[in-house]
Structures are given as C-alpha cells and as structure tokens.
Coordinates of C-alpha atoms and ligand atoms in Angstrom, one line a residue:
M6 CA 122.9 106.9 111.2
N7 CA 122.0 104.8 114.1
S8 CA 122.3 106.5 117.2
F9 CA 123.7 103.5 119.2
R10 CA 126.5 103.4 116.7
V11 CA 127.2 107.1 117.3
R12 CA 127.3 106.6 120.9
L13 CA 129.5 103.6 120.9
T14 CA 131.8 105.5 118.5
L15 CA 132.0 108.4 120.8
I16 CA 132.6 106.3 123.9
L17 CA 135.5 104.5 122.1
I18 CA 136.8 107.8 120.8
A19 CA 136.7 109.5 124.2
M20 CA 138.4 106.4 125.9
I21 CA 141.1 106.4 123.4
G22 CA 141.3 110.1 123.6
L23 CA 141.5 110.2 127.4
A24 CA 144.3 107.4 127.2
V25 CA 146.3 109.3 124.5
L26 CA 145.8 112.5 126.8
A27 CA 146.9 110.7 129.9
A28 CA 149.9 109.2 128.0
G29 CA 150.9 112.8 126.8
I30 CA 150.5 114.4 130.2
F31 CA 152.7 111.6 131.8
M32 CA 155.3 112.0 129.0
G33 CA 155.4 115.9 129.1
K34 CA 155.7 116.0 132.8
T35 CA 158.5 113.2 132.9
Y36 CA 160.3 114.9 130.2
R37 CA 160.1 118.3 132.2
D38 CA 161.1 116.7 135.3
N39 CA 164.1 114.9 133.8
H40 CA 165.3 118.2 132.0
L41 CA 164.8 120.0 135.4
E42 CA 167.0 117.2 137.2
A43 CA 169.6 117.5 134.6
L44 CA 169.8 121.1 134.8
Q45 CA 170.1 121.0 138.6
D46 CA 172.7 118.4 138.5
N47 CA 174.7 120.8 136.1
M48 CA 174.3 123.7 138.2
I49 CA 175.2 121.7 141.4
R50 CA 178.5 120.6 139.7
E51 CA 179.1 124.2 138.6
M52 CA 178.5 125.5 141.9
R53 CA 180.8 122.8 143.4
L54 CA 183.7 124.1 141.0
I55 CA 183.0 127.7 141.8
L56 CA 183.3 127.1 145.5
D57 CA 186.1 124.9 145.3
D58 CA 188.0 127.6 143.4
M59 CA 186.8 130.7 145.4
D60 CA 187.6 132.3 148.5
L61 CA 184.5 133.2 150.3
K62 CA 185.4 136.4 152.4
Q63 CA 184.1 137.3 155.6
G64 CA 183.6 140.7 157.1
N65 CA 181.8 143.8 157.1
P66 CA 178.9 143.6 154.5
D67 CA 179.8 147.1 153.1
D68 CA 183.3 145.9 152.4
L69 CA 182.0 142.8 150.6
Y70 CA 179.4 144.0 148.3
A71 CA 181.8 145.0 145.6
Y72 CA 184.0 142.0 145.8
Y73 CA 180.9 139.5 145.5
T74 CA 179.1 141.5 143.1
N75 CA 182.2 141.5 140.7
A76 CA 182.6 137.7 141.3
A77 CA 178.9 137.0 140.6
K78 CA 179.2 139.1 137.3
H79 CA 182.2 137.3 136.3
L80 CA 180.8 133.8 137.0
K81 CA 177.6 134.8 135.2
V82 CA 179.7 134.8 131.8
I83 CA 181.2 131.6 132.5
T84 CA 177.9 129.6 133.8
D85 CA 175.3 131.5 131.8
S86 CA 173.3 131.7 134.9
R87 CA 172.5 134.3 137.4
V88 CA 174.8 134.1 140.3
T89 CA 174.0 135.2 143.9
F90 CA 176.0 135.1 147.0
I91 CA 174.1 134.9 150.3
R92 CA 175.3 135.3 153.9
A93 CA 174.2 132.5 156.4
D94 CA 171.7 135.0 158.0
G95 CA 170.0 135.6 154.4
L96 CA 171.7 138.8 153.6
V97 CA 172.6 139.0 149.9
L98 CA 176.2 140.0 149.4
G99 CA 176.4 139.9 145.8
D100 CA 174.3 139.2 142.7
S101 CA 175.1 139.2 139.0
D102 CA 172.0 140.8 137.9
H103 CA 171.0 143.4 140.8
D104 CA 172.3 145.6 143.4
P105 CA 172.6 143.5 146.6
K106 CA 171.8 146.4 148.8
T107 CA 168.5 146.8 147.5
M108 CA 167.6 143.1 147.6
D109 CA 165.5 141.7 150.4
N110 CA 166.9 139.2 152.9
H111 CA 166.8 135.7 151.3
S112 CA 166.7 133.6 154.5
T113 CA 163.0 132.5 153.9
R114 CA 163.4 131.8 150.2
K115 CA 162.6 128.1 149.8
E116 CA 165.9 127.0 148.2
V117 CA 167.8 128.8 150.9
V118 CA 165.8 127.1 153.8
E119 CA 166.2 123.6 152.0
A120 CA 169.9 124.3 151.4
K121 CA 170.5 125.1 155.1
K122 CA 168.6 121.8 156.1
D123 CA 170.1 119.4 153.3
G124 CA 173.1 121.2 151.9
V125 CA 171.4 121.7 148.6
G126 CA 168.0 123.1 147.8
H127 CA 166.2 124.1 144.8
T128 CA 162.8 125.4 143.5
T129 CA 161.3 126.8 140.3
R130 CA 159.5 130.2 140.8
Y131 CA 158.2 132.9 138.8
S132 CA 160.4 136.0 139.2
D133 CA 158.9 139.2 139.4
T134 CA 162.0 141.0 138.9
I135 CA 162.7 139.5 135.5
K136 CA 159.2 138.3 134.7
E137 CA 160.2 134.6 133.9
N138 CA 160.1 131.1 135.3
L139 CA 163.3 130.5 137.1
L140 CA 165.0 127.5 138.2
Y141 CA 166.9 128.3 141.7
V142 CA 169.5 125.9 143.0
A143 CA 171.3 126.9 146.3
M144 CA 174.1 125.2 148.1
L145 CA 176.1 125.6 151.5
D146 CA 179.6 126.5 151.2
H147 CA 180.2 123.6 153.7
P148 CA 177.6 121.1 153.3
E149 CA 177.7 120.0 157.0
D150 CA 177.6 123.6 158.4
P151 CA 174.3 125.3 158.2
N152 CA 175.8 128.6 159.2
S153 CA 178.2 128.7 156.1
D154 CA 177.6 131.0 153.3
I155 CA 175.3 130.2 150.5
I156 CA 176.0 130.5 146.6
R157 CA 172.7 130.4 144.5
L158 CA 172.6 129.9 140.6
S159 CA 169.3 130.6 139.0
L160 CA 168.7 129.9 135.4
S161 CA 165.7 131.1 133.3
L162 CA 163.6 128.2 132.4
K163 CA 162.5 129.8 129.2
K164 CA 164.6 127.7 127.1
A165 CA 163.5 124.5 129.0
D166 CA 160.1 125.6 128.8
E167 CA 160.3 126.3 125.2
S168 CA 161.6 122.8 124.6
V169 CA 158.8 121.4 126.6
Q170 CA 156.4 123.3 124.6
R171 CA 158.0 121.9 121.4
I172 CA 157.6 118.4 122.9
W173 CA 154.0 119.2 123.8
T174 CA 153.3 120.5 120.2
A175 CA 154.7 117.2 118.7
L176 CA 152.7 115.2 121.3
L177 CA 149.6 117.1 120.4
A178 CA 150.0 116.6 116.7
G179 CA 150.7 112.9 117.2
L180 CA 147.7 112.8 119.6
L181 CA 145.6 114.4 116.9
I182 CA 146.6 112.1 114.2
L183 CA 146.2 109.2 116.8
F184 CA 142.8 110.6 117.6
V185 CA 141.6 110.7 114.1
L186 CA 142.9 107.1 113.6
A187 CA 141.3 106.0 116.7
A188 CA 138.1 107.7 115.7
L189 CA 138.1 105.8 112.3
I190 CA 138.9 102.6 113.9
S191 CA 136.3 103.3 116.6
Y192 CA 133.8 103.9 113.9
R193 CA 134.6 100.6 112.1
V194 CA 134.5 98.5 115.5
A195 CA 131.2 100.2 116.4
R196 CA 129.9 99.5 112.9
G197 CA 131.0 95.9 113.1
L198 CA 129.2 95.6 116.3
T199 CA 125.9 97.4 115.5
R200 CA 125.6 96.4 112.0
P201 CA 124.1 93.0 112.8
L202 CA 121.9 94.8 115.5
E203 CA 120.8 97.2 112.8
Q204 CA 119.9 94.7 110.3
I205 CA 118.0 92.7 113.2
T206 CA 116.1 96.0 113.9
R207 CA 115.3 96.5 110.2
V208 CA 113.9 92.8 109.8
S209 CA 111.9 93.3 113.1
K210 CA 110.3 96.5 111.5
R211 CA 109.5 94.8 108.3
I212 CA 107.9 91.8 110.3
K213 CA 105.9 94.5 112.1
N214 CA 104.8 96.0 108.8
L215 CA 103.4 92.5 107.8
D216 CA 106.3 91.5 105.7
Y217 CA 106.8 88.1 106.9
K218 CA 109.3 86.9 104.3
A219 CA 112.0 89.2 105.9
R220 CA 114.9 87.2 107.4
V221 CA 118.0 88.1 109.4
D222 CA 121.2 87.2 107.8
V223 CA 123.5 87.0 110.7
K224 CA 126.0 84.0 110.8
S225 CA 128.0 84.8 113.9
N226 CA 128.0 82.3 116.7
D227 CA 127.6 84.9 119.5
E228 CA 124.6 86.3 121.3
I229 CA 123.7 88.5 118.4
G230 CA 123.8 85.4 116.0
E231 CA 121.3 83.7 118.5
L232 CA 119.1 86.7 118.4
G233 CA 119.1 86.6 114.7
M234 CA 118.3 83.0 114.8
A235 CA 115.4 83.5 117.2
I236 CA 114.0 86.3 115.1
N237 CA 114.1 84.1 111.9
A238 CA 112.4 81.3 113.7
M239 CA 109.7 83.8 115.0
A240 CA 109.4 85.1 111.5
D241 CA 108.9 81.6 110.1
S242 CA 106.3 80.8 112.7
L243 CA 104.5 84.0 112.0
Q244 CA 104.5 83.3 108.3
V245 CA 103.1 79.7 108.7
Q246 CA 100.5 81.1 111.0
M247 CA 99.6 84.0 108.9
T248 CA 99.3 81.8 105.8
R249 CA 97.1 79.5 107.8
I250 CA 95.0 82.6 109.0
H251 CA 94.7 84.0 105.5
Q252 CA 93.6 80.5 104.2
N253 CA 90.9 80.2 106.7
E254 CA 90.0 83.7 106.1
R255 CA 89.6 83.2 102.4
Q256 CA 87.7 79.8 103.0
L257 CA 85.4 81.7 105.5
G258 CA 85.0 84.6 103.0
T259 CA 84.1 82.3 100.2
V260 CA 81.6 80.5 102.3
L261 CA 80.1 83.7 103.5
D262 CA 80.0 85.2 99.9
N263 CA 78.3 82.2 98.5
M264 CA 75.7 81.5 101.2
I265 CA 72.0 82.0 99.9
N266 CA 71.3 83.7 103.3
G267 CA 72.3 87.0 104.4
V268 CA 74.6 87.1 107.2
V269 CA 75.2 90.2 109.4
M270 CA 77.5 90.2 112.5
I271 CA 76.9 92.8 115.3
D272 CA 79.2 93.2 118.1
A273 CA 78.1 93.7 121.9
S274 CA 78.1 97.6 121.4
G275 CA 75.8 97.3 118.4
T276 CA 78.4 98.1 115.7
I277 CA 78.1 96.1 112.5
V278 CA 81.3 94.2 112.0
L279 CA 80.6 92.0 109.0
L280 CA 78.1 91.8 106.1
N281 CA 78.1 89.2 103.5
R282 CA 77.3 89.6 99.7
M283 CA 73.5 88.2 100.2
A284 CA 72.9 90.6 103.0
E285 CA 74.1 93.5 100.9
E286 CA 71.7 92.4 98.4
V287 CA 68.7 91.7 100.7
L288 CA 69.2 94.9 102.7
G289 CA 70.0 97.1 99.6
F290 CA 73.1 98.6 101.2
S291 CA 76.8 98.0 100.5
A292 CA 79.0 96.6 103.3
L293 CA 81.2 99.7 102.9
D294 CA 78.3 101.8 104.0
L295 CA 77.4 99.7 106.9
V296 CA 80.4 98.0 108.5
G297 CA 82.0 99.9 111.3
H298 CA 78.6 101.9 111.9
H299 CA 76.2 101.3 114.7
Y300 CA 73.1 99.4 113.5
A301 CA 70.9 102.2 114.7
S302 CA 72.6 104.7 112.4
A303 CA 72.3 102.3 109.3
K304 CA 69.0 103.7 108.1
Q305 CA 67.4 100.2 108.5
Q306 CA 63.8 99.4 109.0
Y307 CA 62.3 100.1 112.5
E308 CA 61.4 96.6 112.9
L309 CA 64.8 95.3 112.3
S310 CA 66.6 97.8 114.6
Q311 CA 64.1 96.8 117.2
I312 CA 64.6 93.0 117.1
I313 CA 68.6 93.7 116.9
Q314 CA 68.2 95.8 120.2
E315 CA 66.1 93.1 121.7
A316 CA 68.5 90.3 120.9
L317 CA 71.4 92.5 122.3
D318 CA 69.5 93.0 125.4
C319 CA 68.1 89.4 126.1
R320 CA 70.9 87.6 124.5
E321 CA 68.8 84.8 123.4
H322 CA 68.1 83.3 120.0
L323 CA 65.2 85.2 118.3
R324 CA 63.2 84.7 115.2
D325 CA 60.8 86.7 113.2
E326 CA 59.3 87.3 109.8
V327 CA 59.4 90.9 108.5
T328 CA 58.2 92.6 105.4
F329 CA 60.8 94.9 104.0
Y330 CA 59.8 97.6 101.6
F331 CA 63.3 98.6 100.4
P332 CA 64.9 98.0 98.0
E333 CA 61.6 95.9 97.0
E334 CA 58.9 94.4 98.9
R335 CA 60.2 91.1 100.4
L336 CA 59.4 88.9 103.3
L337 CA 62.4 88.3 105.3
D338 CA 63.0 85.5 107.8
L339 CA 65.2 87.0 110.6
N340 CA 67.2 84.7 112.9
L341 CA 69.2 86.3 115.5
V342 CA 71.7 84.1 117.4
P343 CA 73.7 85.3 120.4
I344 CA 77.5 85.0 120.2
F345 CA 79.5 83.8 123.2
E346 CA 83.1 84.1 123.1
D347 CA 85.5 81.5 124.6
N348 CA 85.4 83.0 128.0
D349 CA 81.7 83.1 127.9
E350 CA 81.5 86.8 127.4
F351 CA 78.8 88.1 125.2
G352 CA 80.3 89.0 121.9
G353 CA 77.3 90.3 120.0
V354 CA 74.6 88.9 117.7
L355 CA 74.7 87.0 114.4
L356 CA 71.8 88.0 112.1
V357 CA 70.8 85.4 109.3
L358 CA 68.4 86.9 106.8
Q359 CA 66.5 84.6 104.5
D360 CA 64.4 85.8 101.6
V361 CA 61.3 83.8 102.1
T362 CA 59.0 85.8 99.7
A363 CA 59.1 83.1 97.1
I364 CA 58.8 80.3 99.5
R365 CA 55.7 81.9 101.1
R366 CA 54.2 82.7 97.9
L367 CA 54.6 79.1 96.7
E368 CA 53.0 77.9 99.8
R369 CA 50.1 80.4 99.6
M370 CA 49.7 79.1 95.9
R371 CA 49.9 75.4 96.9
S372 CA 47.3 75.8 99.5
E373 CA 45.1 77.8 97.1
F374 CA 45.6 75.3 94.5
V375 CA 44.6 72.5 97.0
A376 CA 41.4 74.5 97.9
N377 CA 40.7 75.2 94.2
V378 CA 41.2 71.5 93.4
S379 CA 38.9 70.3 96.3
H380 CA 36.2 72.8 95.0
E381 CA 36.6 71.7 91.4
L382 CA 36.3 67.9 92.3
K383 CA 33.5 68.7 94.6
T384 CA 31.3 70.1 91.9
P385 CA 31.0 67.1 89.8
V386 CA 30.9 64.7 92.6
T387 CA 27.9 66.5 94.3
A388 CA 26.0 66.3 91.0
V389 CA 26.8 62.5 90.5
K390 CA 25.8 61.9 94.2
G391 CA 22.7 64.0 94.0
F392 CA 21.4 62.5 90.6
A393 CA 22.3 59.0 91.8
E394 CA 20.1 59.5 95.0
T395 CA 17.3 61.0 93.0
L396 CA 17.4 57.8 90.9
L397 CA 17.6 55.4 94.0
G398 CA 14.8 57.4 95.5
G399 CA 12.5 56.1 92.6
A400 CA 13.3 58.2 89.7
V401 CA 14.8 55.0 88.1
D402 CA 11.2 53.7 87.5
D403 CA 10.6 56.5 85.0
P404 CA 12.7 55.3 82.1
E405 CA 13.0 58.8 80.4
T406 CA 14.1 60.6 83.5
A407 CA 16.4 57.8 84.5
R408 CA 18.0 58.1 81.1
S409 CA 18.6 61.9 81.3
F410 CA 19.7 61.5 84.9
L411 CA 22.2 58.8 83.8
Q412 CA 23.5 60.9 81.0
I413 CA 24.2 63.7 83.4
I414 CA 25.9 61.3 85.8
Y415 CA 27.9 60.1 82.8
D416 CA 28.9 63.6 81.7
E417 CA 29.9 64.7 85.3
S418 CA 32.0 61.6 85.8
D419 CA 33.7 62.3 82.5
R420 CA 34.5 65.7 83.5
L421 CA 35.7 64.5 86.8
N422 CA 38.0 62.1 84.9
R423 CA 39.2 64.9 82.7
L424 CA 39.8 67.2 85.6
I425 CA 41.7 64.6 87.6
G426 CA 43.6 63.7 84.3
D427 CA 44.5 67.4 83.7
I428 CA 45.5 67.9 87.5
L429 CA 47.8 64.7 87.2
E430 CA 49.1 66.1 83.9
L431 CA 49.9 69.5 85.3
S432 CA 51.6 68.2 88.5
K433 CA 53.5 65.8 86.3
I434 CA 54.9 68.8 84.2
E435 CA 55.4 71.1 87.2
S436 CA 57.6 68.5 89.1
R437 CA 59.3 67.6 85.8
R438 CA 59.0 64.1 86.4
V439 CA 58.8 63.4 82.7
P440 CA 61.7 64.5 80.7
L441 CA 61.1 65.9 77.3
Q442 CA 62.2 63.9 74.3
F443 CA 63.7 66.3 71.9
S444 CA 63.7 65.5 68.1
P445 CA 63.5 67.5 64.9
V446 CA 59.7 68.1 63.9
E447 CA 58.8 68.9 60.3
L448 CA 56.2 71.6 61.1
S449 CA 54.0 71.3 57.8
S450 CA 53.1 67.7 58.2
F451 CA 53.0 68.2 62.1
V452 CA 50.3 70.9 61.7
N453 CA 48.2 69.0 59.2
K454 CA 48.2 66.0 61.4
T455 CA 47.1 67.8 64.5
I456 CA 44.3 69.7 62.6
E457 CA 43.0 66.4 61.5
L458 CA 42.8 65.1 65.0
M459 CA 40.7 68.1 65.9
S460 CA 38.6 67.9 62.7
A461 CA 35.6 66.0 64.2
E462 CA 35.0 68.6 66.7
A463 CA 35.5 71.5 64.2
V464 CA 32.9 69.7 61.8
R465 CA 30.6 69.5 64.7
K466 CA 30.7 73.2 65.3
Q467 CA 30.9 73.9 61.5
I468 CA 34.1 75.7 62.0
R469 CA 36.7 76.1 59.3
V470 CA 40.3 75.4 60.2
S471 CA 43.0 76.5 58.1
A472 CA 46.9 76.3 58.1
T473 CA 49.7 78.2 56.5
V474 CA 53.1 76.8 57.1
E475 CA 56.2 77.6 55.1
E476 CA 57.5 74.3 53.4
G477 CA 60.7 72.9 55.0
L478 CA 60.4 74.4 58.4
Y479 CA 61.9 72.3 61.3
V480 CA 61.9 72.9 65.0
E481 CA 63.6 70.7 67.7
A482 CA 60.7 69.7 70.2
D483 CA 59.2 66.9 72.0
E484 CA 56.6 66.1 69.4
D485 CA 53.8 64.8 71.8
R486 CA 54.2 67.8 73.8
L487 CA 54.2 70.1 71.0
R488 CA 51.0 68.4 69.8
Q489 CA 49.5 68.9 73.3
I490 CA 50.2 72.7 72.9
V491 CA 48.7 73.2 69.5
M492 CA 45.7 71.0 70.3
N493 CA 44.9 72.7 73.5
L494 CA 45.1 75.9 71.7
L495 CA 43.0 74.7 68.6
A496 CA 40.4 73.2 71.1
N497 CA 40.1 76.5 72.8
G498 CA 39.9 78.5 69.5
I499 CA 37.0 76.0 68.4
A500 CA 35.5 76.0 71.9
Y501 CA 35.2 79.8 72.3
T502 CA 34.1 80.7 68.7
T503 CA 30.5 80.4 67.9
D504 CA 29.5 78.0 65.0
G505 CA 30.4 79.0 61.6
G506 CA 33.5 80.9 62.7
S507 CA 37.0 80.1 61.6
V508 CA 40.3 79.1 63.3
S509 CA 43.7 79.6 61.5
I510 CA 47.1 78.5 62.3
V511 CA 50.2 80.1 60.9
V512 CA 53.7 79.0 61.2
E513 CA 56.7 81.2 60.2
P514 CA 60.4 81.7 61.0
V515 CA 61.8 84.6 62.8
H516 CA 64.4 86.2 60.8
D517 CA 67.0 87.6 62.6
P518 CA 68.6 90.6 60.7
N519 CA 72.0 90.1 62.2
L520 CA 72.2 86.5 61.0
S521 CA 73.8 86.0 57.4
L522 CA 72.3 83.9 54.5
D523 CA 73.1 80.1 54.5
E524 CA 74.5 78.2 51.6
H525 CA 71.1 78.0 49.7
G526 CA 70.8 81.7 49.9
Q527 CA 68.1 81.2 52.5
E528 CA 67.9 83.5 55.6
N529 CA 68.9 81.9 58.7
Y530 CA 66.6 81.8 61.7
E531 CA 66.9 80.9 65.2
H532 CA 63.2 80.9 66.3
I533 CA 59.9 80.0 64.8
R534 CA 56.5 81.5 65.7
I535 CA 53.1 79.6 65.7
H536 CA 50.0 82.0 65.6
I537 CA 46.7 80.4 66.3
T538 CA 43.7 82.8 65.7
D539 CA 40.1 82.5 66.0
T540 CA 37.2 84.6 65.1
G541 CA 35.5 83.8 68.5
M542 CA 34.2 85.9 71.3
G543 CA 37.6 87.3 72.6
I544 CA 38.8 87.8 76.0
P545 CA 38.2 91.0 78.0
K546 CA 41.3 93.1 78.6
K547 CA 41.2 92.8 82.6
D548 CA 41.3 89.0 82.1
L549 CA 44.2 88.8 79.8
P550 CA 47.1 88.5 82.3
R551 CA 45.3 85.9 84.3
I552 CA 44.0 83.4 81.8
F553 CA 47.2 81.3 82.1
E554 CA 46.6 80.8 85.9
R555 CA 45.3 77.5 87.2
F556 CA 41.5 77.2 87.1
Y557 CA 41.2 80.9 86.0
R558 CA 38.2 81.0 83.7
V559 CA 36.6 84.2 82.3
D560 CA 33.1 82.7 82.0
K561 CA 32.7 79.7 84.5
A562 CA 29.4 78.6 82.9
R563 CA 30.6 78.8 79.3
S564 CA 33.8 77.1 80.1
R565 CA 31.8 74.3 81.8
S566 CA 29.5 73.9 78.9
S567 CA 32.4 73.6 76.6
G568 CA 33.9 70.8 78.8
G569 CA 36.8 72.9 80.1
T570 CA 38.7 72.4 83.4
G571 CA 40.4 75.7 83.4
L572 CA 43.8 74.0 83.3
G573 CA 44.3 73.9 79.8
L574 CA 46.3 77.4 79.3
S575 CA 48.4 76.6 82.4
I576 CA 49.5 73.3 81.0
V577 CA 50.3 74.9 77.6
K578 CA 52.3 77.7 79.2
H579 CA 54.3 75.0 81.2
L580 CA 55.0 73.1 78.1
V581 CA 56.1 76.1 76.2
E582 CA 58.5 77.1 78.9
L583 CA 60.0 73.6 79.1
H584 CA 60.8 74.2 75.4
K585 CA 62.5 77.5 76.5
G586 CA 59.8 79.5 74.5
T587 CA 57.2 82.1 75.2
I588 CA 53.4 82.5 74.7
T589 CA 51.4 85.7 74.3
V590 CA 47.9 86.6 73.6
E591 CA 46.1 89.2 71.9
S592 CA 42.5 89.4 72.0
R593 CA 39.6 91.8 71.3
V594 CA 36.0 90.9 72.7
G595 CA 33.6 90.1 69.9
V596 CA 36.5 89.9 67.2
G597 CA 38.5 87.1 68.2
S598 CA 42.0 86.0 69.8
T599 CA 45.4 85.2 68.8
F600 CA 47.8 83.2 70.8
T601 CA 51.4 83.4 69.7
I602 CA 54.1 80.8 70.7
E603 CA 57.8 81.6 69.9
L604 CA 60.1 78.5 70.2
P605 CA 63.9 78.4 69.7
V606 CA 64.7 76.2 66.6
L607 CA 67.3 74.3 68.6
Q608 CA 67.1 73.3 72.3
Ligands
LIG5 P1 39.4 76.1 79.8 O1 39.6 74.5 80.1 O2 38.3 76.6 80.7 O3 39.3 76.3 78.5 P2 41.9 77.2 79.7 O4 42.9 77.2 80.6 O5 42.2 76.6 78.5 O6 40.5 76.7 80.4 O7 41.2 78.6 79.5 C1 41.2 79.6 80.6 C2 40.1 80.6 80.1 O8 40.6 81.5 79.1 C3 39.0 80.0 79.6 O9 38.0 79.5 80.5 C4 38.3 81.1 78.5 O10 37.7 81.9 79.4 C5 39.7 81.9 78.1 N1 39.9 81.5 76.8 C6 40.9 80.6 76.5 N2 41.0 80.4 75.1 C7 40.1 81.3 74.7 C8 39.8 81.8 73.2 N3 40.5 81.3 72.2 N4 38.9 82.7 73.1 C9 38.3 83.2 74.3 N5 38.7 82.9 75.5 C10 39.6 82.0 75.6

C-alpha cells in the first residue's frame, strides 16, 4: 500500500484517538468530581444532623475518650462512615475505628486546617491505617468559632473508585469501538484523497516507461483534477512529439539504409555511433559489432583508422581513395566531413564511403579503349598517307607500281572504314541506343539464309559449310542482331580455317528434365543452343579468356590478313547478352574451335 495513504490514515486515526481519549479523560474526571462532591454534600448534611443532635462534652480528655469513642462507634453504624471527634487543638477524642489514645495529633491534617479556616474542610488521601483511598470531610461544631471542636467523617472511596473504574471500562470499550470505526473511516477518507494521486503516479510511471498512451482518469474540479489534466496534456504533447520523432527516425533510417554510399558516424570521442547497411557491406562488419566501439578497436585497415584520427584532429573535410583488401579487394572513396552541433561544438565526423572500384575500372577501360582505337586507326591512316606520298613523289609515273600502291591504299581505307563501322556499332550496342526488336524467328530457314550470305566467302576458301537444325524450332530474338551474331561467328570460322576445311552449325533445344511434355507429346524447352564448329587452327588455352575483349587478337598479322578488326567477338558477346543469353568457347590448337550460344526461347 502507498505509504502516503498509510501516513494519512495514521495521522487521522491518531487525531481521532487523541480526541476520544481527551473526551474520555474529561468525562471520567468530571464524573469522579461530581461523585465526590455529592458524597461530600451528603457527609456534611450527616455531620450537621449529628452536631445538632449531640452534646459535645468538654473536660479532661481521659474522661472523654470513652464517651466519644462510643458515640463514634454508634454513629458509624448509622452513617456507614468512620467517625472521628477532634478537639480544637488537634487531639483526637474519639474514633469509630481506632483507639484515640494511640492516634497522632490531627491539627495539621489538611481537612482539619481547612475546617478551622472555612468551617468545612475536605480531602482525599490514602490511608496507611486501612490501606485505602479515603474521603475525609471535617466540620467545626460552630462554623464561626475556629476554636470549637471538630467532627470528621471519612468514607472509603473504594466503591466510588470502583464505579469510576466501571465508567472507565465502559468508556474504554466505547473508545475502542470508536477508534476502530474512526480507523475505518480514516482509511476510506485517506483512500479517497490518495487514490487520484496514486493513479496520477501510476500514469506518470507508465509515461516514464515510454507508454505515451497512458492517461489519468480524474474528473474532480480541485487541484488534483488540474494536476491530472496537466499530466494528460503533457502526455498528449509527448505522444505527438514521439510520433513525429519516430516518423523522422523511420524516414532517416529508410534513407540511410537505401543509400548507395556507406555512412559511418563517429562521435568526438572516436566512438562509432551509426553505421548504415551499405557501410556494413563495404567494410564487411555488421553494425552490431561496430556501433558503440571505438573506431580504433574495430579491426579496420590502418589507413582508415589513420584518416579518421586525422579528421578528428583537424576537424576539416578530408578526402582520399584507399584500396581495401577485406572482405574483397575494392577501391573506396572516403569522404570525412566534420560535424558541428548547434552550439558550434565539435560533434564528430561523418564518414561517407563510396565503392569506386567499378567506376575506376570503367574509366581505365575507357581510356585504354581510346588509346587502342587511336592506335588501330593510326595504322591504316599511316599506310594510306605513306603510299599516297610515295605516289605523289613520282611513283605515279610507273603504272604497275602505281596500281599496286593504289590497291593497298584502297584496302587500307576499306579496313579503316570497317574499323570505324565496328567501333560505331560497338558503341551503339554498349550505350543501348538501338533497342532490340524481338519477334519469333524460325531457326531452320534463318540458318540456311545466313549460310547463303556467307557462301561466296566459303566458296572462295573452298570451305564446306553445313547446318543441322531441328525442324520447327523457334526463338524470340531480334532477327537482324541474331544474324549479325551468327554471321560473325561463321566469318571467324571461315577466316581461321585453312582452305578445304569445314564449318558446321548445329541448333538444338535444351531439354529441361523438370518440364512436362506439351500437348503434342513433345518435350518442352526454355532454351536453345547454337554450336558453330570449325576445323581450323584453334585458339591457345591462355588466350581463351581474353578473345571477347575489344581489339584482342591471338595473332595480329593473321587477323589483319583476314581483314579482322578485333572487335567482332566483343560485338557478338554484347549482342548475346542483350538477348539474355551466354556464349562460351572450346578450342584445341590445330583441331578447331566450337563457339556455343545459349539463348532463352522467350524474352
Ligand atoms: P577479328 O576481327 O580479329 O577476328 P574477333 O573479335 O572476331 O576479331 O576475334 C578475336 C580473336 O579471336 C581473333 O583475332 C582470333 O585470333 C581469335 N578467333 C576468333 N574466332 C576464331 C576461330 N574460329 N578460330 C581461331 N581463332 C579465332
């Protein structure tokens, strides 16, 4: 139970208890006083009657003892009180209960002194003689004469005390009942007072524990009601703000997680406080392992730690490119931006990581390509220029030389033309400026027509070209581009095969064991394969991985003599990839080569 409620209850109970106790004491005392007063009045009345009736003899005490003692004893029976006769000087002349001769002088007894002064005196005293509380009332025989004899009645207060005791017991019982009632009422009152406070406390605790939906349900119009309303208003505002904060956090999280750059936030003390998904990927560590740790303990590459330290020290924008070897070799562009808080205090460093491996490779390839292109263009241009100069220098006068030189000039410019054509074609394909026009191509007639186009060259080199195509095979493709692919491979096959050899083209569906038969009982297929095999010179193993590169030629001189540009296979590879297909090559030097294209039947 709430300690405030306990305290309040106890205070209320104590207050009520004290009030009841005070009332009890007051009542008990009043009762006792009234009782004593009534007894006294009674005794005074009795003494008056006695004195009226009796003749108080004077004389030698020895003669009076018997008289007064007898009178006292007689009177005791009537009044039911102890009776004492005392001479004006305090000498006890007779007593109903004791031998007067053995008794002390009574002149200093309080009731005697009072009686001598006022005519009547009284006191209550514990009597050693009879071991009880006694009420003594003394009275002068002649109230106006202080030297007259004194009669004293004393009455045991045992009965009076007993009745007061009874009253006290009753009072205590009543008090106890009152007390229990008061305690119950106090508890209820305290509960009524503290319950709203307890509820407010509970709600405040829930709000503290991030439960912003908690509300106080206090409807009173007093200060507690106002407090409840204030807490509810605070919770409303907190809820709105927290929703906003969560929304911002979510948005920020989404942005961070979907950024293509890695972002790492490091505070001024060097502790990593944030790491987005891309940074995890680039650095090969999960955020759980890094966040909360010092960057130096994060087992990162030395250069990275060094540049972070530098950025923390100089608090300026730093930029660098660093090669990372873990989790794989990458070139990362590092941008370190200092963070300054609102009060211009240095808050740490924001590290932005960008994987520039691909970009740099592309840049390198592009510049290599430009160098290659220039070189390739230069060769025929130099030849043309050289032979033209020789002709101008006088060779034109010799018709035979002039003719052979002009033939060379013609061949070289033709080569130049083809080279430029291939370069343009490649750049067109690479930049995807020409979209493919897909349509179903019936492969049997397609292959036959393509072979026909190459027949002149084949006949010239006495090379047999054969085709094996399953009837009714279709593929979805851009027919012109597909023809370009097959013609390029056939041309290579013819070019790199010595006279009298053969080139074959085989087209077959790729059966997928997981696919069921179609309605004609035919097996379904999703891919087709085109094999183009020649009996030519073959390609050395070490060159196989590179033959699809631009300008790569196994034998420059031979390629040149066959009119090649070194771009054919890269154009083929690009076109196959545009059809979402793959191209592979198998070759043995001196035996021949087989190029295999696999294309999906549907795009
Ligand atoms: P090129 O215009 O020189 O033929 P390609 O890109 O078509 O250029 O071919 C690249 C190189 O691959 C050729 O120079 C040649 O050395 C080799 N090559 C291509 N096809 C064959 C083949 N069927 N047999 C032997 N070598 C080939």
